[in-house]
CSV table of C-alpha atoms in Angstrom, one decimal:
chain,number,residue,atom,x,y,z
A,1,MET,CA,0.2,30.1,-10.2
A,2,ILE,CA,-3.5,29.0,-9.6
A,3,ARG,CA,-5.3,31.8,-7.8
A,4,ALA,CA,-7.1,30.8,-4.4
A,5,VAL,CA,-11.2,31.5,-5.0
A,6,SER,CA,-13.8,30.1,-4.1
A,7,ALA,CA,-14.9,27.0,-5.7
A,8,ALA,CA,-18.3,27.3,-4.7
A,9,ALA,CA,-18.8,30.5,-6.0
A,10,LEU,CA,-17.1,29.8,-9.8
A,11,ALA,CA,-19.5,26.9,-9.9
A,12,ALA,CA,-22.0,29.1,-9.0
A,13,ALA,CA,-21.1,32.1,-11.6
A,14,ALA,CA,-21.0,29.3,-14.2
A,15,LEU,CA,-24.0,27.7,-13.5
A,16,ALA,CA,-25.6,31.5,-13.2
A,17,SER,CA,-24.9,32.3,-17.4
A,18,PRO,CA,-25.1,29.3,-19.8
A,19,ALA,CA,-22.1,30.8,-22.3
A,20,ALA,CA,-20.0,31.1,-18.8
A,21,ALA,CA,-20.9,27.4,-18.7
A,22,GLN,CA,-18.8,26.2,-21.7
A,23,SER,CA,-15.9,28.2,-21.0
A,24,VAL,CA,-12.9,26.9,-19.4
A,25,ARG,CA,-11.0,28.7,-16.2
A,26,PRO,CA,-7.6,29.1,-16.6
A,27,ASP,CA,-6.8,26.6,-13.7
A,28,GLN,CA,-9.3,24.4,-15.5
A,29,ALA,CA,-7.0,24.5,-18.2
A,30,ALA,CA,-4.0,23.3,-16.1
A,31,PHE,CA,-5.6,20.8,-14.6
A,32,ARG,CA,-6.5,19.6,-17.7
A,33,GLU,CA,-2.8,19.7,-19.0
A,34,LEU,CA,-2.2,17.6,-15.7
A,35,TYR,CA,-5.1,14.6,-16.4
A,36,LYS,CA,-4.1,14.4,-19.7
A,37,GLU,CA,-0.4,13.3,-19.1
A,38,LEU,CA,-2.0,10.8,-16.6
A,39,ILE,CA,-4.1,9.6,-18.8
A,40,GLU,CA,-1.3,9.6,-21.6
A,41,ILE,CA,0.9,7.2,-19.2
A,42,ASN,CA,0.0,3.6,-20.1
A,43,THR,CA,-0.8,1.8,-16.9
A,44,THR,CA,-2.3,-1.9,-18.1
A,45,LEU,CA,-0.7,-4.9,-16.5
A,46,SER,CA,0.2,-6.0,-20.3
A,47,ALA,CA,2.4,-3.2,-21.1
A,48,GLY,CA,2.1,0.0,-18.7
A,49,SER,CA,3.9,1.3,-16.1
A,50,CYS,CA,2.2,2.4,-12.9
A,51,THR,CA,5.5,3.6,-11.3
A,52,ALA,CA,5.8,6.3,-14.3
A,53,ALA,CA,2.6,7.3,-13.6
A,54,ALA,CA,3.0,7.7,-10.4
A,55,GLN,CA,6.6,9.6,-10.7
A,56,ALA,CA,5.0,12.1,-13.1
A,57,MET,CA,2.1,13.2,-10.6
A,58,ALA,CA,5.1,13.6,-7.9
A,59,SER,CA,7.1,15.1,-10.2
A,60,ARG,CA,3.8,17.9,-10.4
A,61,LEU,CA,3.1,17.8,-6.7
A,62,LYS,CA,6.9,18.8,-6.7
A,63,THR,CA,6.9,21.8,-9.1
A,64,ALA,CA,4.0,22.9,-7.0
A,65,GLY,CA,6.2,22.9,-4.1
A,66,PHE,CA,6.5,19.9,-2.2
A,67,VAL,CA,9.6,18.2,-1.2
A,68,ASP,CA,11.4,15.4,-1.5
A,69,ALA,CA,10.6,13.8,2.5
A,70,ASP,CA,6.5,14.4,1.6
A,71,LEU,CA,6.6,12.6,-2.0
A,72,GLN,CA,7.6,8.8,-1.7
A,73,VAL,CA,7.4,6.5,-4.7
A,74,ILE,CA,6.9,3.1,-3.3
A,75,VAL,CA,8.3,0.8,-5.6
A,76,PRO,CA,7.5,-3.5,-4.5
A,77,PRO,CA,11.1,-4.8,-5.6
A,78,ASP,CA,9.9,-7.7,-7.8
A,79,ARG,CA,7.1,-5.6,-9.3
A,80,PRO,CA,9.4,-2.3,-10.4
A,81,LYS,CA,6.2,-1.0,-12.9
A,82,ASP,CA,3.8,-1.7,-10.0
A,83,GLY,CA,4.9,1.3,-8.0
A,84,ALA,CA,2.7,4.1,-5.7
A,85,LEU,CA,2.7,7.8,-4.8
A,86,VAL,CA,2.2,8.4,-1.3
A,87,ALA,CA,2.2,12.5,-0.8
A,88,THR,CA,1.6,14.4,2.1
A,89,LEU,CA,0.6,18.0,3.2
A,90,LYS,CA,1.2,18.3,6.7
A,91,GLY,CA,-1.3,18.9,9.6
A,92,THR,CA,-0.9,21.9,12.4
A,93,ASP,CA,-2.3,19.2,14.8
A,94,ALA,CA,-0.2,16.4,15.0
A,95,LYS,CA,-2.2,14.8,17.4
A,96,ALA,CA,-5.1,14.8,15.0
A,97,LYS,CA,-5.7,11.5,12.4
A,98,PRO,CA,-4.7,12.4,9.0
A,99,ILE,CA,-7.1,12.2,6.2
A,100,LEU,CA,-6.4,9.6,3.4
A,101,LEU,CA,-7.1,10.8,-0.6
A,102,LEU,CA,-7.4,7.2,-2.5
A,103,ALA,CA,-7.4,6.7,-5.9
A,104,HIS,CA,-5.6,4.0,-8.1
A,105,ILE,CA,-3.9,4.5,-11.1
A,106,ASP,CA,-3.8,1.3,-13.1
A,107,VAL,CA,-6.3,0.5,-16.2
A,108,VAL,CA,-8.0,-2.1,-17.7
A,109,GLU,CA,-7.2,-3.2,-21.2
A,110,ALA,CA,-8.0,-1.8,-23.9
A,111,ASN,CA,-6.9,-2.7,-28.1
A,112,ARG,CA,-7.0,-0.1,-30.0
A,113,ALA,CA,-8.7,-2.0,-33.0
A,114,ASP,CA,-11.6,-2.2,-30.8
A,115,TRP,CA,-11.7,1.8,-30.0
A,116,GLU,CA,-13.4,4.8,-32.1
A,117,ARG,CA,-10.2,6.7,-30.9
A,118,ASP,CA,-6.5,6.1,-29.1
A,119,PRO,CA,-7.3,4.8,-26.0
A,120,PHE,CA,-4.3,6.2,-24.8
A,121,LYS,CA,-4.6,9.8,-25.8
A,122,LEU,CA,-7.0,12.0,-24.1
A,123,VAL,CA,-9.7,13.0,-26.7
A,124,GLU,CA,-12.3,16.0,-26.3
A,125,GLU,CA,-15.6,15.4,-28.1
A,126,GLY,CA,-19.0,16.7,-28.1
A,127,GLY,CA,-18.2,17.4,-24.7
A,128,PHE,CA,-17.1,14.3,-23.2
A,129,PHE,CA,-13.5,13.2,-22.8
A,130,TYR,CA,-12.5,10.4,-23.8
A,131,ALA,CA,-9.5,7.2,-22.9
A,132,ARG,CA,-9.3,4.7,-20.8
A,133,GLY,CA,-9.0,5.5,-17.0
A,134,ALA,CA,-10.8,8.5,-18.2
A,135,SER,CA,-12.9,7.8,-16.0
A,136,ASP,CA,-11.6,4.9,-14.0
A,137,ASP,CA,-9.8,5.8,-12.2
A,138,LYS,CA,-7.3,8.5,-13.1
A,139,ALA,CA,-10.2,11.2,-13.8
A,140,GLN,CA,-10.5,10.7,-9.8
A,141,ALA,CA,-6.7,10.5,-9.5
A,142,ALA,CA,-5.7,13.6,-11.4
A,143,VAL,CA,-8.1,15.7,-8.5
A,144,TRP,CA,-6.0,14.2,-5.8
A,145,THR,CA,-3.3,15.5,-7.1
A,146,ASP,CA,-4.7,18.7,-8.8
A,147,THR,CA,-6.0,19.8,-5.4
A,148,LEU,CA,-3.1,18.8,-3.3
A,149,ALA,CA,-0.5,21.1,-5.5
A,150,ARG,CA,-3.4,23.7,-5.2
A,151,TYR,CA,-3.5,23.9,-1.4
A,152,LYS,CA,0.5,23.8,-1.3
A,153,THR,CA,0.8,26.5,-3.9
A,154,GLU,CA,-2.3,28.6,-1.6
A,155,GLY,CA,-0.7,28.1,1.7
A,156,PHE,CA,-2.9,25.9,2.8
A,157,LYS,CA,-2.5,24.8,6.4
A,158,PRO,CA,-4.8,22.1,7.8
A,159,ARG,CA,-5.4,21.6,10.9
A,160,ARG,CA,-5.3,17.5,10.0
A,161,THR,CA,-3.0,15.8,7.9
A,162,ILE,CA,-3.9,15.5,4.2
A,163,ARG,CA,-2.4,11.8,3.2
A,164,MET,CA,-2.9,10.6,-1.1
A,165,ALA,CA,-2.0,7.3,-2.0
A,166,LEU,CA,-2.0,7.0,-6.0
A,167,THR,CA,-2.1,2.9,-5.9
A,168,CYS,CA,-1.6,0.2,-9.2
A,169,GLY,CA,-3.3,-3.1,-9.0
A,170,GLU,CA,-6.7,-2.6,-8.1
A,171,GLU,CA,-7.7,-4.0,-11.5
A,172,THR,CA,-6.2,-6.8,-10.8
A,173,PRO,CA,-6.1,-8.1,-7.6
A,174,ASP,CA,-5.3,-11.4,-7.9
A,175,THR,CA,-1.9,-10.6,-10.0
A,176,PHE,CA,-0.8,-7.9,-7.3
A,177,ASN,CA,-2.5,-4.6,-5.4
A,178,GLY,CA,-0.9,-1.7,-4.9
A,179,VAL,CA,-3.2,-1.7,-1.2
A,180,GLN,CA,-3.3,-4.8,0.1
A,181,TYR,CA,1.2,-4.1,-0.8
A,182,LEU,CA,0.9,-0.7,1.8
A,183,ILE,CA,-1.2,-2.1,4.3
A,184,ALA,CA,1.3,-5.1,4.8
A,185,ASN,CA,4.9,-2.7,4.0
A,186,HIS,CA,3.6,0.3,5.2
A,187,ARG,CA,1.2,0.3,7.3
A,188,ASP,CA,1.5,3.7,8.9
A,189,LEU,CA,0.9,5.4,5.4
A,190,MET,CA,-3.0,3.9,5.3
A,191,ASP,CA,-3.8,4.5,8.8
A,192,ALA,CA,-6.0,7.6,8.7
A,193,GLN,CA,-9.3,9.2,10.6
A,194,PHE,CA,-11.3,8.0,7.1
A,195,VAL,CA,-10.6,7.6,3.7
A,196,LEU,CA,-12.2,9.1,0.5
A,197,ASN,CA,-12.2,6.6,-2.8
A,198,GLU,CA,-14.3,5.9,-5.8
A,199,GLY,CA,-17.4,4.3,-5.5
A,200,ALA,CA,-20.1,6.8,-5.4
A,201,GLY,CA,-21.0,9.6,-8.2
A,202,GLY,CA,-23.9,11.7,-9.2
A,203,ARG,CA,-26.9,10.4,-11.2
A,204,LEU,CA,-28.1,12.8,-14.3
A,205,ASP,CA,-31.1,12.4,-16.2
A,206,GLU,CA,-31.8,11.9,-20.0
A,207,THR,CA,-31.5,14.9,-20.7
A,208,GLY,CA,-28.4,15.6,-18.4
A,209,ASN,CA,-29.9,17.5,-15.4
A,210,ARG,CA,-28.7,16.6,-12.2
A,211,VAL,CA,-30.8,14.1,-9.9
A,212,THR,CA,-28.6,12.7,-7.4
A,213,LEU,CA,-25.5,13.2,-5.6
A,214,GLY,CA,-24.2,9.6,-4.2
A,215,ILE,CA,-22.0,8.8,-1.2
A,216,GLN,CA,-20.9,5.1,-0.7
A,217,ALA,CA,-20.6,3.4,2.7
A,218,GLY,CA,-19.7,0.0,1.9
A,219,GLU,CA,-19.6,-2.5,-0.6
A,220,LYS,CA,-20.2,-6.2,-1.7
A,221,VAL,CA,-17.8,-8.2,-1.5
A,222,TYR,CA,-16.6,-10.9,-4.7
A,223,GLN,CA,-16.0,-13.8,-4.6
A,224,ASP,CA,-16.1,-17.3,-7.0
A,225,TYR,CA,-16.8,-20.6,-5.8
A,226,THR,CA,-15.8,-23.7,-8.4
A,227,LEU,CA,-19.6,-25.8,-8.6
A,228,GLU,CA,-17.9,-29.5,-9.7
A,229,VAL,CA,-19.3,-33.1,-10.6
A,230,THR,CA,-16.9,-36.0,-11.3
A,231,ASN,CA,-18.2,-38.7,-12.9
A,232,LYS,CA,-17.1,-42.6,-14.4
A,233,GLY,CA,-18.2,-41.8,-17.6
A,234,GLY,CA,-18.9,-44.0,-20.3
A,235,HIS,CA,-20.2,-44.8,-24.1
A,236,SER,CA,-22.6,-42.2,-25.3
A,237,SER,CA,-24.4,-45.0,-26.4
A,238,VAL,CA,-25.5,-46.6,-23.0
A,239,PRO,CA,-26.4,-43.8,-21.7
A,240,LEU,CA,-26.9,-43.4,-17.9
A,241,ARG,CA,-29.4,-41.1,-15.7
A,242,ASP,CA,-26.2,-41.1,-13.1
A,243,ASN,CA,-24.5,-38.1,-15.5
A,244,ALA,CA,-22.3,-35.2,-14.5
A,245,ILE,CA,-24.3,-32.3,-16.7
A,246,TYR,CA,-27.6,-33.1,-15.2
A,247,HIS,CA,-26.5,-33.0,-11.4
A,248,LEU,CA,-25.1,-29.8,-12.6
A,249,SER,CA,-27.5,-28.9,-14.5
A,250,GLN,CA,-30.1,-29.4,-12.2
A,251,GLY,CA,-28.7,-28.1,-9.1
A,252,LEU,CA,-27.9,-24.9,-11.0
A,253,SER,CA,-31.7,-24.4,-12.1
A,254,ARG,CA,-32.1,-24.8,-8.5
A,255,LEU,CA,-29.8,-21.9,-7.5
A,256,ALA,CA,-31.3,-19.8,-10.3
A,257,GLY,CA,-35.0,-20.2,-8.5
A,258,TYR,CA,-33.3,-18.9,-5.4
A,259,ASP,CA,-33.0,-15.6,-3.0
A,260,PHE,CA,-30.8,-14.6,-0.6
A,261,PRO,CA,-32.6,-13.1,2.2
A,262,ILE,CA,-33.0,-9.3,2.6
A,263,LYS,CA,-30.8,-7.7,4.7
A,264,LEU,CA,-30.4,-4.1,4.9
A,265,ASN,CA,-27.6,-2.5,6.3
A,266,ASP,CA,-28.2,2.0,7.4
A,267,ALA,CA,-26.8,3.3,3.8
A,268,VAL,CA,-28.9,1.1,1.5
A,269,THR,CA,-32.3,1.9,4.1
A,270,ALA,CA,-31.1,6.0,3.7
A,271,ASN,CA,-31.2,5.5,0.1
A,272,PHE,CA,-34.3,3.9,-0.2
A,273,GLU,CA,-36.1,6.3,2.3
A,274,ARG,CA,-34.7,9.2,-0.1
A,275,MET,CA,-34.7,7.8,-3.6
A,276,ALA,CA,-38.9,6.9,-2.4
A,277,LYS,CA,-39.3,11.1,-1.9
A,278,ILE,CA,-37.5,11.3,-5.0
A,279,GLU,CA,-39.2,9.1,-7.6
A,280,GLY,CA,-42.8,8.8,-6.4
A,281,GLY,CA,-45.3,6.5,-7.5
A,282,ALA,CA,-45.8,2.7,-7.2
A,283,SER,CA,-41.4,2.5,-6.9
A,284,GLY,CA,-41.2,5.0,-4.5
A,285,GLU,CA,-43.7,3.5,-2.0
A,286,ALA,CA,-42.2,0.3,-2.2
A,287,MET,CA,-38.7,1.6,-1.2
A,288,ALA,CA,-40.2,3.4,1.5
A,289,ALA,CA,-42.5,0.1,2.5
A,290,VAL,CA,-39.2,-1.9,2.0
A,291,ALA,CA,-37.2,0.4,4.2
A,292,LYS,CA,-39.7,0.6,7.2
A,293,ASP,CA,-40.1,-3.3,6.8
A,294,PRO,CA,-37.6,-5.7,5.1
A,295,SER,CA,-40.2,-8.5,5.9
A,296,ASN,CA,-42.7,-6.8,3.7
A,297,ALA,CA,-43.0,-9.5,0.6
A,298,GLN,CA,-44.9,-7.1,-1.8
A,299,ALA,CA,-42.8,-4.4,-1.5
A,300,VAL,CA,-40.2,-6.4,-2.2
A,301,ALA,CA,-40.9,-7.9,-5.1
A,302,ILE,CA,-41.8,-4.6,-6.4
A,303,VAL,CA,-38.1,-3.2,-5.5
A,304,ALA,CA,-36.4,-6.3,-7.1
A,305,ARG,CA,-38.1,-5.3,-10.9
A,306,ASP,CA,-35.0,-3.3,-10.4
A,307,PRO,CA,-31.7,-5.3,-10.8
A,308,GLY,CA,-29.2,-3.1,-8.9
A,309,ARG,CA,-31.8,-2.2,-5.9
A,310,ASN,CA,-32.0,-5.8,-5.8
A,311,SER,CA,-27.9,-6.1,-5.6
A,312,MET,CA,-28.2,-3.7,-2.8
A,313,MET,CA,-30.8,-5.6,-1.1
A,314,ARG,CA,-29.5,-8.7,-0.7
A,315,THR,CA,-26.0,-11.6,-1.5
A,316,THR,CA,-26.5,-13.1,-5.2
A,317,CYS,CA,-25.0,-15.4,-6.6
A,318,VAL,CA,-24.9,-16.4,-10.7
A,319,ALA,CA,-23.7,-19.1,-12.7
A,320,THR,CA,-20.9,-17.3,-14.7
A,321,MET,CA,-19.2,-20.6,-16.7
A,322,VAL,CA,-19.7,-23.8,-17.8
A,323,ASN,CA,-17.4,-26.3,-19.0
A,324,ALA,CA,-18.4,-30.5,-19.5
A,325,GLY,CA,-17.7,-33.3,-20.9
A,326,HIS,CA,-14.4,-34.3,-22.7
A,327,ALA,CA,-15.9,-36.1,-26.0
A,328,PRO,CA,-19.4,-35.4,-28.4
A,329,ASN,CA,-19.3,-39.6,-28.5
A,330,ALA,CA,-18.8,-40.2,-24.8
A,331,LEU,CA,-20.3,-39.6,-21.3
A,332,PRO,CA,-19.1,-36.7,-19.2
A,333,GLN,CA,-16.5,-37.6,-16.7
A,334,ARG,CA,-16.2,-34.0,-15.4
A,335,ALA,CA,-18.8,-31.0,-15.4
A,336,ARG,CA,-17.9,-27.6,-14.1
A,337,ALA,CA,-19.7,-24.4,-13.3
A,338,ASN,CA,-18.4,-20.8,-12.0
A,339,VAL,CA,-20.8,-19.2,-9.4
A,340,ASN,CA,-20.1,-15.4,-9.3
A,341,CYS,CA,-21.0,-13.8,-5.9
A,342,ARG,CA,-21.6,-10.9,-4.3
A,343,ILE,CA,-22.0,-10.7,-0.7
A,344,LEU,CA,-23.4,-8.4,1.4
A,345,PRO,CA,-20.6,-6.4,3.9
A,346,GLY,CA,-20.6,-8.2,6.8
A,347,GLU,CA,-21.7,-12.0,5.8
A,348,SER,CA,-19.1,-14.5,5.4
A,349,VAL,CA,-17.4,-16.0,2.3
A,350,GLU,CA,-18.1,-19.5,4.1
A,351,ALA,CA,-21.2,-18.6,5.2
A,352,VAL,CA,-22.5,-18.6,1.2
A,353,ARG,CA,-20.7,-21.8,0.6
A,354,GLN,CA,-22.5,-23.5,2.7
A,355,THR,CA,-25.6,-21.9,1.3
A,356,LEU,CA,-25.0,-23.0,-1.6
A,357,VAL,CA,-24.4,-26.3,-0.9
A,358,LYS,CA,-27.7,-26.7,0.6
A,359,VAL,CA,-29.7,-24.9,-2.1
A,360,LEU,CA,-27.8,-27.0,-5.3
A,361,ALA,CA,-29.3,-30.1,-2.6
A,362,ASP,CA,-27.0,-33.0,-4.2
A,363,GLU,CA,-24.4,-34.6,-2.7
A,364,ALA,CA,-22.3,-34.8,-6.5
A,365,ILE,CA,-22.0,-31.2,-6.6
A,366,SER,CA,-18.3,-30.0,-4.8
A,367,VAL,CA,-18.8,-26.3,-4.0
A,368,THR,CA,-15.2,-25.1,-3.0
A,369,THR,CA,-13.8,-21.2,-2.8
A,370,VAL,CA,-11.8,-19.6,-6.0
A,371,GLY,CA,-9.1,-18.0,-4.3
A,372,GLU,CA,-8.0,-16.2,-1.2
A,373,PRO,CA,-11.4,-14.9,-0.1
A,374,SER,CA,-11.6,-11.2,-0.2
A,375,PRO,CA,-12.1,-9.2,3.9
A,376,VAL,CA,-15.3,-8.9,4.9
A,377,SER,CA,-16.4,-6.4,7.1
A,378,PRO,CA,-19.5,-4.0,8.2
A,379,PRO,CA,-19.9,-0.7,6.3
A,380,PRO,CA,-18.7,1.9,7.7
A,381,THR,CA,-21.3,4.7,9.5
A,382,LEU,CA,-22.3,7.9,7.8
A,383,GLY,CA,-22.2,9.8,10.8
A,384,LYS,CA,-22.5,13.6,10.7
A,385,GLN,CA,-18.7,14.0,10.6
A,386,ILE,CA,-19.0,12.5,6.9
A,387,MET,CA,-22.5,13.7,5.9
A,388,GLY,CA,-21.9,17.3,7.1
A,389,PRO,CA,-19.3,18.5,4.7
A,390,VAL,CA,-20.8,17.1,1.9
A,391,GLU,CA,-23.9,18.5,2.2
A,392,LYS,CA,-23.1,21.8,2.5
A,393,VAL,CA,-20.6,22.3,-0.5
A,394,ALA,CA,-23.3,20.5,-2.8
A,395,ALA,CA,-25.7,22.8,-1.8
A,396,LYS,CA,-23.8,25.5,-3.0
A,397,LEU,CA,-22.8,24.0,-5.9
A,398,TRP,CA,-25.9,22.5,-6.7
A,399,PRO,CA,-28.6,23.5,-4.7
A,400,GLY,CA,-31.5,21.7,-4.5
A,401,VAL,CA,-29.8,18.7,-6.0
A,402,PRO,CA,-30.4,15.5,-3.0
A,403,VAL,CA,-27.3,13.7,-1.2
A,404,VAL,CA,-28.0,10.4,-0.8
A,405,PRO,CA,-25.8,7.1,0.7
A,406,VAL,CA,-25.6,4.2,-1.6
A,407,MET,CA,-23.5,0.7,-1.1
A,408,ALA,CA,-21.9,-0.1,-4.1
A,409,THR,CA,-22.7,-3.6,-5.3
A,410,GLY,CA,-19.5,-4.3,-6.8
A,411,ALA,CA,-16.0,-3.9,-4.6
A,412,THR,CA,-12.7,-1.5,-4.9
A,413,ASP,CA,-9.5,-1.4,-2.7
A,414,GLY,CA,-12.0,-0.1,0.5
A,415,ARG,CA,-12.3,-3.3,0.9
A,416,PHE,CA,-9.1,-3.9,2.0
A,417,LEU,CA,-9.4,-0.6,4.2
A,418,ASN,CA,-12.5,-1.4,6.2
A,419,ALA,CA,-11.4,-4.7,7.2
A,420,VAL,CA,-8.4,-2.7,8.5
A,421,GLY,CA,-10.6,-0.6,10.5
A,422,VAL,CA,-10.0,2.4,8.4
A,423,PRO,CA,-13.3,3.6,7.2
A,424,THR,CA,-13.9,4.0,4.0
A,425,TYR,CA,-16.3,5.8,1.7
A,426,GLY,CA,-17.2,6.5,-2.1
A,427,LEU,CA,-16.8,10.4,-3.1
A,428,THR,CA,-16.7,11.9,-6.3
A,429,GLY,CA,-19.0,14.6,-7.0
A,430,PHE,CA,-18.4,13.5,-10.5
A,431,PHE,CA,-22.4,13.0,-12.4
A,432,GLY,CA,-22.5,10.2,-15.1
A,433,GLU,CA,-24.8,9.2,-17.7
A,434,VAL,CA,-28.1,6.8,-17.3
A,435,GLY,CA,-26.1,4.4,-19.9
A,436,GLY,CA,-23.3,4.4,-17.6
A,437,ASN,CA,-19.4,5.5,-18.9
A,438,GLY,CA,-17.9,2.8,-21.4
A,439,ALA,CA,-15.5,2.5,-17.5
A,440,HIS,CA,-13.6,-1.1,-18.5
A,441,GLY,CA,-15.7,-1.3,-21.9
A,442,LEU,CA,-15.3,0.6,-24.7
A,443,ASN,CA,-14.4,4.1,-25.8
A,444,GLU,CA,-14.7,5.2,-22.1
A,445,LYS,CA,-15.7,8.6,-21.5
A,446,MET,CA,-16.5,11.3,-19.0
A,447,ARG,CA,-17.9,14.5,-18.9
A,448,VAL,CA,-16.1,17.0,-19.6
A,449,ARG,CA,-18.6,18.9,-16.9
A,450,SER,CA,-18.3,16.4,-14.2
A,451,LEU,CA,-14.8,16.3,-14.0
A,452,TYR,CA,-14.4,20.1,-13.7
A,453,GLU,CA,-17.4,20.6,-11.0
A,454,GLY,CA,-16.6,17.0,-9.4
A,455,ARG,CA,-12.8,19.1,-9.2
A,456,ASP,CA,-14.2,21.5,-7.5
A,457,PHE,CA,-16.6,19.9,-5.9
A,458,LEU,CA,-14.0,17.8,-4.0
A,459,TYR,CA,-11.7,20.9,-3.9
A,460,GLU,CA,-14.1,22.3,-1.1
A,461,VAL,CA,-15.0,19.0,0.6
A,462,VAL,CA,-11.5,17.9,1.1
A,463,LYS,CA,-10.9,21.8,2.7
A,464,LEU,CA,-13.1,21.2,5.8
A,465,TYR,CA,-12.7,17.7,6.1
A,466,ALA,CA,-8.8,18.8,6.6
A,467,ASN,CA,-10.0,21.4,9.5
A,468,GLN,CA,-12.8,19.4,11.3
A,469,LYS,CA,-12.2,18.7,15.3
């Protein structure tokens, strides 16, 4: 049984003593076993089972005192391995909308031969946990499960119902997506005042000091477009200027020189304003200037030198694949390219396609949208209801570390919920490395200290949210 001890007090004590910070509390050791169990259940699309992981986490919650009626393992009839777990801790106010804790339990493929360690065995080494899913996204899934178990064990009675959804298919949405499935088939389970999801963490400097804590409001829309030129071709000994490859390459050259217009939303404006004070110098001055006046071309040019910040300010489109020709001694009959766009929230997929047509400026190049377009919606607002609890708990755990709004330049399952009117925010409390954590790549890792601290942070924050009026 886990004792009801203030996470803020425990973390403050750990921070006060370097020796204590390196020790593992009993409740952390119990959480580590849950995290390990989830990590070591293979949930890749090719060989894994999200259903097995969902059932394992349901068993953990049942042991903590949840009854079967509050634990639903939902398995699509035609996809037996893509199950999700929805768990409910009922609130005392039936009129208050619930809050939803969301995480995906599927992971990206991992080839053992390429990894230094077995990707499906949790390894703790040098202050890090290594495994596929160590950060993306089994860290948050494990924390959510553990948090509900702690609340149940302690007898916590929230005002608002707290619901947790551990879903499958976030990494392979073109095959299946669990959030979309639940929205379509179990809409009542996904309805909430707001959702807490992956998508933002904290920043560490090169020496491991905490710099900022992020909270995500909004994310860009992922969309591919196919550019294609067809031609009658001919013999390469009698070349023509009307060449499919030339048409395509010249169009791509024009695209390479094009920048979409600057459009700042509230989260990006707040990010620039706060980071300007933190960083100072020329980059800080430029961010402050852009936040005040996005039409300041000189300041925009300075901020845009950082690829991440450039992507936060505008829609971006980039060529990622090219295929052309059919024989080395023949004029090409077809030239095709894939252009990947990350579209600002609120902008339409079709409007971006039309912009590509104008920029390419060649009627020979057709531009078509690939697949089913992702849903588009404006970013959720960051009012006091959301920011208040985050800032309060962060000030206890990490005094002096500012909370900074961010907009994700990638995409999560949050896009599906935002699109149906359920505000979704990225919040983890996991502080990450300057060079990244290897998510989707080799030797994915999570700093041990960061995982335990994030667990304490989310435990406290969710309690505050759940008791809000």
